[in-house]
Short mmCIF file of N, CA and C in Angstrom, two decimals:
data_model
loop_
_atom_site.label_atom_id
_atom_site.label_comp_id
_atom_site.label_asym_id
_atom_site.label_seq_id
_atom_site.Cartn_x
_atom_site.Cartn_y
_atom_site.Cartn_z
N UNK A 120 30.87 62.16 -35.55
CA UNK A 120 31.17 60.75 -35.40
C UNK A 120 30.40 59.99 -36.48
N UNK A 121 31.22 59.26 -37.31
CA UNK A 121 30.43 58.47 -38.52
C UNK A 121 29.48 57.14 -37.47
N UNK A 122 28.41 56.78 -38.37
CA UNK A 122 27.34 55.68 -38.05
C UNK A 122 27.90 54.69 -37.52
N UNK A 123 29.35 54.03 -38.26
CA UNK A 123 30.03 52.75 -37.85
C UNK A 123 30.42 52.87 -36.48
N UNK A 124 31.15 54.29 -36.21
CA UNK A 124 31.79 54.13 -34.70
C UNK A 124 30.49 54.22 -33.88
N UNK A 125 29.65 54.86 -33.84
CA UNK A 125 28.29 54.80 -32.99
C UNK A 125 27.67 53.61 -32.82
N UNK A 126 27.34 52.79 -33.78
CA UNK A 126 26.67 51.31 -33.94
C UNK A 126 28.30 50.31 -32.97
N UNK A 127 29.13 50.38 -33.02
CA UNK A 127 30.24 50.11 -32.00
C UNK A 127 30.41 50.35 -31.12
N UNK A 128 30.13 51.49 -30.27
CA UNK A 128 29.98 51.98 -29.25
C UNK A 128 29.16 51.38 -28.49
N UNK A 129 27.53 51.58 -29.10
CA UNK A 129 25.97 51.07 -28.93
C UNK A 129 26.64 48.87 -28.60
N UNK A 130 27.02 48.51 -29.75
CA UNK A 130 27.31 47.36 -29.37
C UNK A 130 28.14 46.73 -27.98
N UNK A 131 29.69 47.92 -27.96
CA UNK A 131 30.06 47.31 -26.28
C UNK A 131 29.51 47.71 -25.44
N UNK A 132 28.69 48.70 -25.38
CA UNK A 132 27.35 49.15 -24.44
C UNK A 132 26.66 47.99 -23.81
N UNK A 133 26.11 47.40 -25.04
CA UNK A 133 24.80 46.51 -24.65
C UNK A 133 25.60 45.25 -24.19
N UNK A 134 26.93 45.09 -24.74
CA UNK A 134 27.35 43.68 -24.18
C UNK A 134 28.35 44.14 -22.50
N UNK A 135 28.42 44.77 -22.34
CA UNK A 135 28.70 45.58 -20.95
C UNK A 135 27.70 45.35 -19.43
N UNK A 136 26.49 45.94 -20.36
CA UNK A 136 25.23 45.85 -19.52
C UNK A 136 25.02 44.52 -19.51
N UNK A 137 24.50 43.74 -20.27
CA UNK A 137 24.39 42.07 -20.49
C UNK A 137 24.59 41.39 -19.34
N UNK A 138 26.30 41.69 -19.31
CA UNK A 138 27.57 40.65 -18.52
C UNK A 138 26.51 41.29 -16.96
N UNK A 139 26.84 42.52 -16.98
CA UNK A 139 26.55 43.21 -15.28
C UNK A 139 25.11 42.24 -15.02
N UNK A 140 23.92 42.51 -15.65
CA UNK A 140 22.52 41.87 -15.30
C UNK A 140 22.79 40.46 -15.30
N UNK A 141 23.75 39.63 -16.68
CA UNK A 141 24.11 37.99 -15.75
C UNK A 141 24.77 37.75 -14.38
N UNK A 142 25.42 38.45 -13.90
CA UNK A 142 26.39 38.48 -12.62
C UNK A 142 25.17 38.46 -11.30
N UNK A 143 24.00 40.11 -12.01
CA UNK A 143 23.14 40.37 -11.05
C UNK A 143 21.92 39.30 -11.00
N UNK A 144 21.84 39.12 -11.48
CA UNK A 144 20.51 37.93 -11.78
C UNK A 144 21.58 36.49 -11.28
N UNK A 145 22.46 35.67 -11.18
CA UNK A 145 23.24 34.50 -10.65
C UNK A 145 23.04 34.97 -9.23
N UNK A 146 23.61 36.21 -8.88
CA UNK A 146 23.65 36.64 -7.36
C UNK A 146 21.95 36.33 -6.36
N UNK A 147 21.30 37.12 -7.72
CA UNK A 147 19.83 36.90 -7.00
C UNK A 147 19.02 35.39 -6.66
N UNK A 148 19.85 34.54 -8.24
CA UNK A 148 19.40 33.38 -7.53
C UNK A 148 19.79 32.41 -6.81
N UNK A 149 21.15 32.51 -6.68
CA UNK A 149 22.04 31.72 -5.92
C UNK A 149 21.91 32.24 -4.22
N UNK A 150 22.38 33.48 -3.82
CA UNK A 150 22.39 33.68 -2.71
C UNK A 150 20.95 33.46 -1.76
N UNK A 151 21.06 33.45 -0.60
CA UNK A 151 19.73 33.43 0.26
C UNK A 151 18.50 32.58 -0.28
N UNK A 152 19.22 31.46 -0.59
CA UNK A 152 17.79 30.60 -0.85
C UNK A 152 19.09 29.47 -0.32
N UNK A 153 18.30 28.82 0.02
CA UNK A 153 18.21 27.37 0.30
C UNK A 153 17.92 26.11 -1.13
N UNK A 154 19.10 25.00 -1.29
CA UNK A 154 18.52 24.57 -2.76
C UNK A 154 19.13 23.29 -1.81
N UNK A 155 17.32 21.96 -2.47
CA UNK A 155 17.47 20.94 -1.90
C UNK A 155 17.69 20.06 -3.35
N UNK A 156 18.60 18.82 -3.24
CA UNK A 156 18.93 17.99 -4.22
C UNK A 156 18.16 17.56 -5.09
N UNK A 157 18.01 17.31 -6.67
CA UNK A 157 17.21 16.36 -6.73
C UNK A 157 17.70 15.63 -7.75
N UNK A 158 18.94 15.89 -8.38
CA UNK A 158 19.98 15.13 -9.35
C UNK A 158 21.24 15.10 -9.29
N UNK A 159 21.55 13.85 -8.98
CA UNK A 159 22.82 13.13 -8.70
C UNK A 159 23.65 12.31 -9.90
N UNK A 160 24.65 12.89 -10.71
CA UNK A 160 24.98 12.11 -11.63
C UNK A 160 25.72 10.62 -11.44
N UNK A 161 26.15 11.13 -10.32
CA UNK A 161 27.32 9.40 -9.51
C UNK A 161 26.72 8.74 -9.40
N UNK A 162 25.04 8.21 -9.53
CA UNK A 162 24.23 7.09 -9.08
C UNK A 162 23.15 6.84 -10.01
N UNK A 163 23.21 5.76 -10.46
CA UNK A 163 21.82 5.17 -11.20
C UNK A 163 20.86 5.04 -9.97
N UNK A 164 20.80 5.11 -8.89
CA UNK A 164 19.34 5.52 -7.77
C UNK A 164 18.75 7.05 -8.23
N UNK A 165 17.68 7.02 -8.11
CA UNK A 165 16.91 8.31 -7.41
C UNK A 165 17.33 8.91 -6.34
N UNK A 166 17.54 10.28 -6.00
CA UNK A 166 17.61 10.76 -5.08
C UNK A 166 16.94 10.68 -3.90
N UNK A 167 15.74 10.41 -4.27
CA UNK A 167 14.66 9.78 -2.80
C UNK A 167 14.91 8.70 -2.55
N UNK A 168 15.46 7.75 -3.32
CA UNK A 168 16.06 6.12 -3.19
C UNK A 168 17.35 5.95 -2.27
N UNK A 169 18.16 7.32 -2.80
CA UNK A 169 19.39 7.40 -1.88
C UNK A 169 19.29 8.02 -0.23
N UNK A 170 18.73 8.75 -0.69
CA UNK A 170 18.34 10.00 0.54
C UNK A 170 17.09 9.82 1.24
N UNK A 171 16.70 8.54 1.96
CA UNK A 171 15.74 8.49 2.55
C UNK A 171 14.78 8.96 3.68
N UNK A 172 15.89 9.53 4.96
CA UNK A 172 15.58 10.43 5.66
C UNK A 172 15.26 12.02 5.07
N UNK A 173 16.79 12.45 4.62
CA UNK A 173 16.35 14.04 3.87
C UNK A 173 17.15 14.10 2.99
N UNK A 174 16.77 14.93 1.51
CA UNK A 174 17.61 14.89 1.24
C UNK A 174 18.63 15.99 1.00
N UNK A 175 19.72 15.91 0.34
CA UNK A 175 20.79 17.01 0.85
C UNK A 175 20.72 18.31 0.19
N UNK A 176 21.39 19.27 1.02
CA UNK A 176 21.01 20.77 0.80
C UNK A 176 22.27 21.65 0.79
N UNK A 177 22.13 22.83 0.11
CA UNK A 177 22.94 23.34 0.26
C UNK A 177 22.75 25.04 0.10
N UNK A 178 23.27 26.03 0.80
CA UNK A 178 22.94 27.41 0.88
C UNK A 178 24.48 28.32 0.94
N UNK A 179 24.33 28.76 -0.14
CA UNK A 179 25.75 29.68 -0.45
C UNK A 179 25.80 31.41 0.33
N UNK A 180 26.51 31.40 0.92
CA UNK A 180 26.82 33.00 1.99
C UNK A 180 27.63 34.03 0.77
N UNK A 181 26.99 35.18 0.56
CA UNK A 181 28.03 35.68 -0.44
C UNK A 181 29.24 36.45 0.22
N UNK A 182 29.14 36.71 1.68
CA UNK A 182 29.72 37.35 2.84
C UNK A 182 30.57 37.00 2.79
N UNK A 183 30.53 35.64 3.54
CA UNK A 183 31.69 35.12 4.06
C UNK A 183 32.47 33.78 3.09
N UNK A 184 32.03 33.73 1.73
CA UNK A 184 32.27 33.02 0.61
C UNK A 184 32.23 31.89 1.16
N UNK A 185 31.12 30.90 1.95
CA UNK A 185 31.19 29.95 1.95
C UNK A 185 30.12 29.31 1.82
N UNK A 186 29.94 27.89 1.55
CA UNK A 186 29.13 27.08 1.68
C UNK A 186 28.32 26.50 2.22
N UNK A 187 27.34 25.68 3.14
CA UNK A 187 26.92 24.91 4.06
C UNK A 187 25.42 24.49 3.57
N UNK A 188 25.36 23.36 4.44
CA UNK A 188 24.20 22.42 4.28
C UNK A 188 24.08 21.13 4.91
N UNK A 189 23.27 20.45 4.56
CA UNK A 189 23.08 19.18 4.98
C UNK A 189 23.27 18.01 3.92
N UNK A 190 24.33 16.72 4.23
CA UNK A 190 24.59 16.12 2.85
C UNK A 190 23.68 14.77 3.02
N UNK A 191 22.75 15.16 3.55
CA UNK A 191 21.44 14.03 3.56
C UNK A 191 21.35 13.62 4.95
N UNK A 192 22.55 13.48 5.62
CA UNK A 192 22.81 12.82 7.40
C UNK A 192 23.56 14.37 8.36
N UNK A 193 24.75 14.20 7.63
CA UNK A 193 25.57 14.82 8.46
C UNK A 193 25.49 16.46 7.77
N UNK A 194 25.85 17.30 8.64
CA UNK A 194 26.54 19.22 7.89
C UNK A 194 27.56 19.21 7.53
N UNK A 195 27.93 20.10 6.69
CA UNK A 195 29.31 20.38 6.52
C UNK A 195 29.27 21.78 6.13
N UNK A 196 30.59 22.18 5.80
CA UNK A 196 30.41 23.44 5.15
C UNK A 196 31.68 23.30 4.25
N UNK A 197 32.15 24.28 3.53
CA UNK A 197 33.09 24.83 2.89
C UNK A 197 33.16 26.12 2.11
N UNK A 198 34.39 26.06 1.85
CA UNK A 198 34.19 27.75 1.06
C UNK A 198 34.73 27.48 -0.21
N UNK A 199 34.20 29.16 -1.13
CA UNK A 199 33.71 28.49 -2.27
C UNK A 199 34.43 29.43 -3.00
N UNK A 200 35.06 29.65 -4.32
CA UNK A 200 34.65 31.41 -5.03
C UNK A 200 33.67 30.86 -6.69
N UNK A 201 33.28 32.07 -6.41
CA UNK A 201 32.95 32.24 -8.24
C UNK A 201 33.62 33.40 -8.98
N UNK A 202 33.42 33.14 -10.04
CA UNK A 202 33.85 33.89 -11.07
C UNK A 202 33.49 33.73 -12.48
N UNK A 203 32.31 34.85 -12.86
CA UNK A 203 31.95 34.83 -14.07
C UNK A 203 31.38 32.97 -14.77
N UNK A 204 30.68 32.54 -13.60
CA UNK A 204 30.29 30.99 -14.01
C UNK A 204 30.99 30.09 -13.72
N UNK A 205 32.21 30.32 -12.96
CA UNK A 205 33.28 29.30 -12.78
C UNK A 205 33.23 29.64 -11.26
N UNK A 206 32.69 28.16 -10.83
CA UNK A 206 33.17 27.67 -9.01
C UNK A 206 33.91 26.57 -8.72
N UNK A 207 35.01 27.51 -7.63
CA UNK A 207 35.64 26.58 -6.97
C UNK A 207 35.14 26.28 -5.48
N UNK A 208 35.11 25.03 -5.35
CA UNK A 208 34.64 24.51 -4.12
C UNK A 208 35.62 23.84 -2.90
N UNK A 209 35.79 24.18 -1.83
CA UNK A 209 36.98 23.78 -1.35
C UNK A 209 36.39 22.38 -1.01
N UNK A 210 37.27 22.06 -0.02
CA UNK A 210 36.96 20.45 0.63
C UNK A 210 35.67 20.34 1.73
N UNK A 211 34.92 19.67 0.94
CA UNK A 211 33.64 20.28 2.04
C UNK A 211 33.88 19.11 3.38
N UNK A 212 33.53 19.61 4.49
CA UNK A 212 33.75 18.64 6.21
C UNK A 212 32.57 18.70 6.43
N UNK A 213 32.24 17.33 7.09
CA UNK A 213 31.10 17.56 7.95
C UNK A 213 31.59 18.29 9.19
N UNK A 214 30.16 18.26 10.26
CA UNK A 214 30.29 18.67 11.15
C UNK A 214 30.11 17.92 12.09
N UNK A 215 29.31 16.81 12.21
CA UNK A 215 29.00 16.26 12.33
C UNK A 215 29.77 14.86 11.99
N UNK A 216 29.50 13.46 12.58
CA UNK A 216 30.36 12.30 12.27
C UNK A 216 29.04 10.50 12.33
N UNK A 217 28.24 10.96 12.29
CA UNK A 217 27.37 9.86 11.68
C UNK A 217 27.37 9.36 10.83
N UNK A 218 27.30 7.82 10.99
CA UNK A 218 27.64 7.06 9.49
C UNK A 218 26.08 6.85 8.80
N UNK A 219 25.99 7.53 7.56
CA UNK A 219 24.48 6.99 7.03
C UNK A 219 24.24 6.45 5.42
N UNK A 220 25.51 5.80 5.48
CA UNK A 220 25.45 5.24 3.89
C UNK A 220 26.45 5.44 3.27
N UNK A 221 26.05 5.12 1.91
CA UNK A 221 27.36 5.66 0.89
C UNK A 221 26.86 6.46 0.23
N UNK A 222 25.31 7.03 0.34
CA UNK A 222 24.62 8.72 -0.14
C UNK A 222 26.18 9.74 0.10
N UNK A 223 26.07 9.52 1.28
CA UNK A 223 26.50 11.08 1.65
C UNK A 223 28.19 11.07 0.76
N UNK A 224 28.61 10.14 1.06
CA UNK A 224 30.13 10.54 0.49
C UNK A 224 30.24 10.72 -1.02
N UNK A 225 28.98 9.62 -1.56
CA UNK A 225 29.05 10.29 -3.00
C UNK A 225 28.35 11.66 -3.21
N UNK A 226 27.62 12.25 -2.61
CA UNK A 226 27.00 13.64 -2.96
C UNK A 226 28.83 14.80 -2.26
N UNK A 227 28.91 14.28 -1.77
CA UNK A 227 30.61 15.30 -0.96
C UNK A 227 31.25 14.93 -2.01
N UNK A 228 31.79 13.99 -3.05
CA UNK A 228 33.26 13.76 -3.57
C UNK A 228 32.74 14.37 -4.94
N UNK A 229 30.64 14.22 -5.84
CA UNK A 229 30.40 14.84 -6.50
C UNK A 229 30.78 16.46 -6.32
N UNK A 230 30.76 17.17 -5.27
CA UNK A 230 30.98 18.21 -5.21
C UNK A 230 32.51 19.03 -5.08
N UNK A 231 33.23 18.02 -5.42
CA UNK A 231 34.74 18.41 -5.69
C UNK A 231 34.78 18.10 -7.11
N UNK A 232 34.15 17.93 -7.71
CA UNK A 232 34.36 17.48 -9.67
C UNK A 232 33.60 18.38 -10.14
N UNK A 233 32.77 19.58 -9.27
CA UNK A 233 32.52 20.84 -9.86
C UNK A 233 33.17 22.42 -10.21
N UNK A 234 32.92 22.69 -11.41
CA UNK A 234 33.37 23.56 -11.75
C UNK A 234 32.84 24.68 -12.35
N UNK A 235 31.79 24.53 -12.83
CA UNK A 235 31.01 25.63 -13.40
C UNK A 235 29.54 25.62 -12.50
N UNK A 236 29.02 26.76 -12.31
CA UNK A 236 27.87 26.96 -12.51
C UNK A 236 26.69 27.55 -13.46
N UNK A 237 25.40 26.98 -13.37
CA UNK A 237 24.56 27.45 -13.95
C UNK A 237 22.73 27.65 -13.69
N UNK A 238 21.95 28.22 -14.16
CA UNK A 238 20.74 28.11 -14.12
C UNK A 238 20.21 27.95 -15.15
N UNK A 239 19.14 26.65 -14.71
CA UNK A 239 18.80 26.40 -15.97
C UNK A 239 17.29 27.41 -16.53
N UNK A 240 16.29 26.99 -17.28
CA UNK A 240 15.08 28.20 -17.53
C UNK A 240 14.23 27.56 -16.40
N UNK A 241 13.88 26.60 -15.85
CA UNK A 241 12.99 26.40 -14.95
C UNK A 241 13.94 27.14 -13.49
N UNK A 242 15.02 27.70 -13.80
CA UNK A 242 15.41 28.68 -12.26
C UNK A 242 16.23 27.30 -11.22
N UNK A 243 16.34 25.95 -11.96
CA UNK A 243 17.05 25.35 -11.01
C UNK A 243 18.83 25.38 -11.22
N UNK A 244 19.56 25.51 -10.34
CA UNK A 244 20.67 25.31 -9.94
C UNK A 244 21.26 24.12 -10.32
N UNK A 245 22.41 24.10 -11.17
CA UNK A 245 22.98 23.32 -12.21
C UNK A 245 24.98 23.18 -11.19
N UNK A 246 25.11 22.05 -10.98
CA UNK A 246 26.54 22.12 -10.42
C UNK A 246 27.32 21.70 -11.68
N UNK A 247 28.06 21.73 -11.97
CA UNK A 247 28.52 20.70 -13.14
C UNK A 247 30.49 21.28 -13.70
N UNK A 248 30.51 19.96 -14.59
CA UNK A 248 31.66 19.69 -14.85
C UNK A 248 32.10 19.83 -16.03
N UNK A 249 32.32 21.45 -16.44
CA UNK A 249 32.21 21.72 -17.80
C UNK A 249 30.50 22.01 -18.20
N UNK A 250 30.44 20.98 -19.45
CA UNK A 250 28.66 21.25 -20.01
C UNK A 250 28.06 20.27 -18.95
N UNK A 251 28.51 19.13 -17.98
CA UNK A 251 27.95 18.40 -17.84
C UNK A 251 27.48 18.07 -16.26
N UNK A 252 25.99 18.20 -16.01
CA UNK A 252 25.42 18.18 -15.09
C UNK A 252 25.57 17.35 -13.76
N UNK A 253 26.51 17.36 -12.51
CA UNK A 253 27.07 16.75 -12.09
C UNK A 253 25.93 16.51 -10.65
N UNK A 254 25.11 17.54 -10.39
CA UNK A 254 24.39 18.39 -8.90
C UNK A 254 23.48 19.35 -9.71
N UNK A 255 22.23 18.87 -9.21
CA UNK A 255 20.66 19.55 -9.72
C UNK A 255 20.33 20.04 -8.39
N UNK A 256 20.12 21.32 -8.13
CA UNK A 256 19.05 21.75 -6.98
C UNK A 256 18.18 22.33 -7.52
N UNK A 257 17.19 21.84 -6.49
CA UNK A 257 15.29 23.22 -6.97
C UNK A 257 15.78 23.87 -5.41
N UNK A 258 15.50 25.14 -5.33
CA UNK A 258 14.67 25.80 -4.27
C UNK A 258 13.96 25.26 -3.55
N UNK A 259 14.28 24.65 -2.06
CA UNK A 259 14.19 24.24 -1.10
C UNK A 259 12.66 24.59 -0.56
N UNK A 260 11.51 24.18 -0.57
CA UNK A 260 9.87 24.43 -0.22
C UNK A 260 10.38 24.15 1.53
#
């Protein structure tokens, strides 16, 4: 086997493995954690400005492909898929029917204008719309 086909080989190798450890590393940080809000693009408020009691959360099931959390007042859930960085989010419901502002419906209608995910290097959870950051979570203390 000449050098060229080996150095080709060696190359879809390493970009093979790559893809598998991004998939495995998203899984590790997305699933089984708990991620509480802390950037909202729909609002010139602060998130502590909006979300005065708590603020909203959200925890992804890789099981049962769905969603759930708290959207600052009320629960909801929905289901979700990914694929290779791309999420679809269905229609998230509460569970609940308390009225506690206009927080909550803008953090629910932000979460239908998502489409990609990401992590950023500080390990927080990026919702967004295309390149653009729509839903910031940290890891829920």
């Amino acid at each position: 086997m000449n050098k060229s086909r080996i150095l080709y080989l060696l190359l879809i190798l390493v970009l093979v493995i790559s893809c598998s450890s991004s998939k495995s590393n998203v899984d590790k940080l997305l699933f089984n954690t708990t991620w509480e809000l802390e950037y909202l693009s729909e609002s010139s408020m602060e998130v502590s400005e909006l979300y005065t009691t708590k603020k909203p959360e959200i925890t992804f099931d890789k099981t049962l492909n769905t969603l759930k959390g708290n959207s600052g007042c009320n629960g909801y859930s929905a289901d979700f898929s990914l694929d290779d960085g791309k999420i679809s989010i269905g229609q998230p419901g509460p569970a609940t029917k308390m009225y506690c502002g206009a927080g909550e419906q803008l953090f629910l209608n932000s979460m239908q204008k998502v489409n990609t995910i990401k992590f950023d290097d500080d390990g927080k959870l990026n919702l967004m719309d295309g390149n653009t950051t729509i839903l910031r979570f940290a890891e829920a203390k």
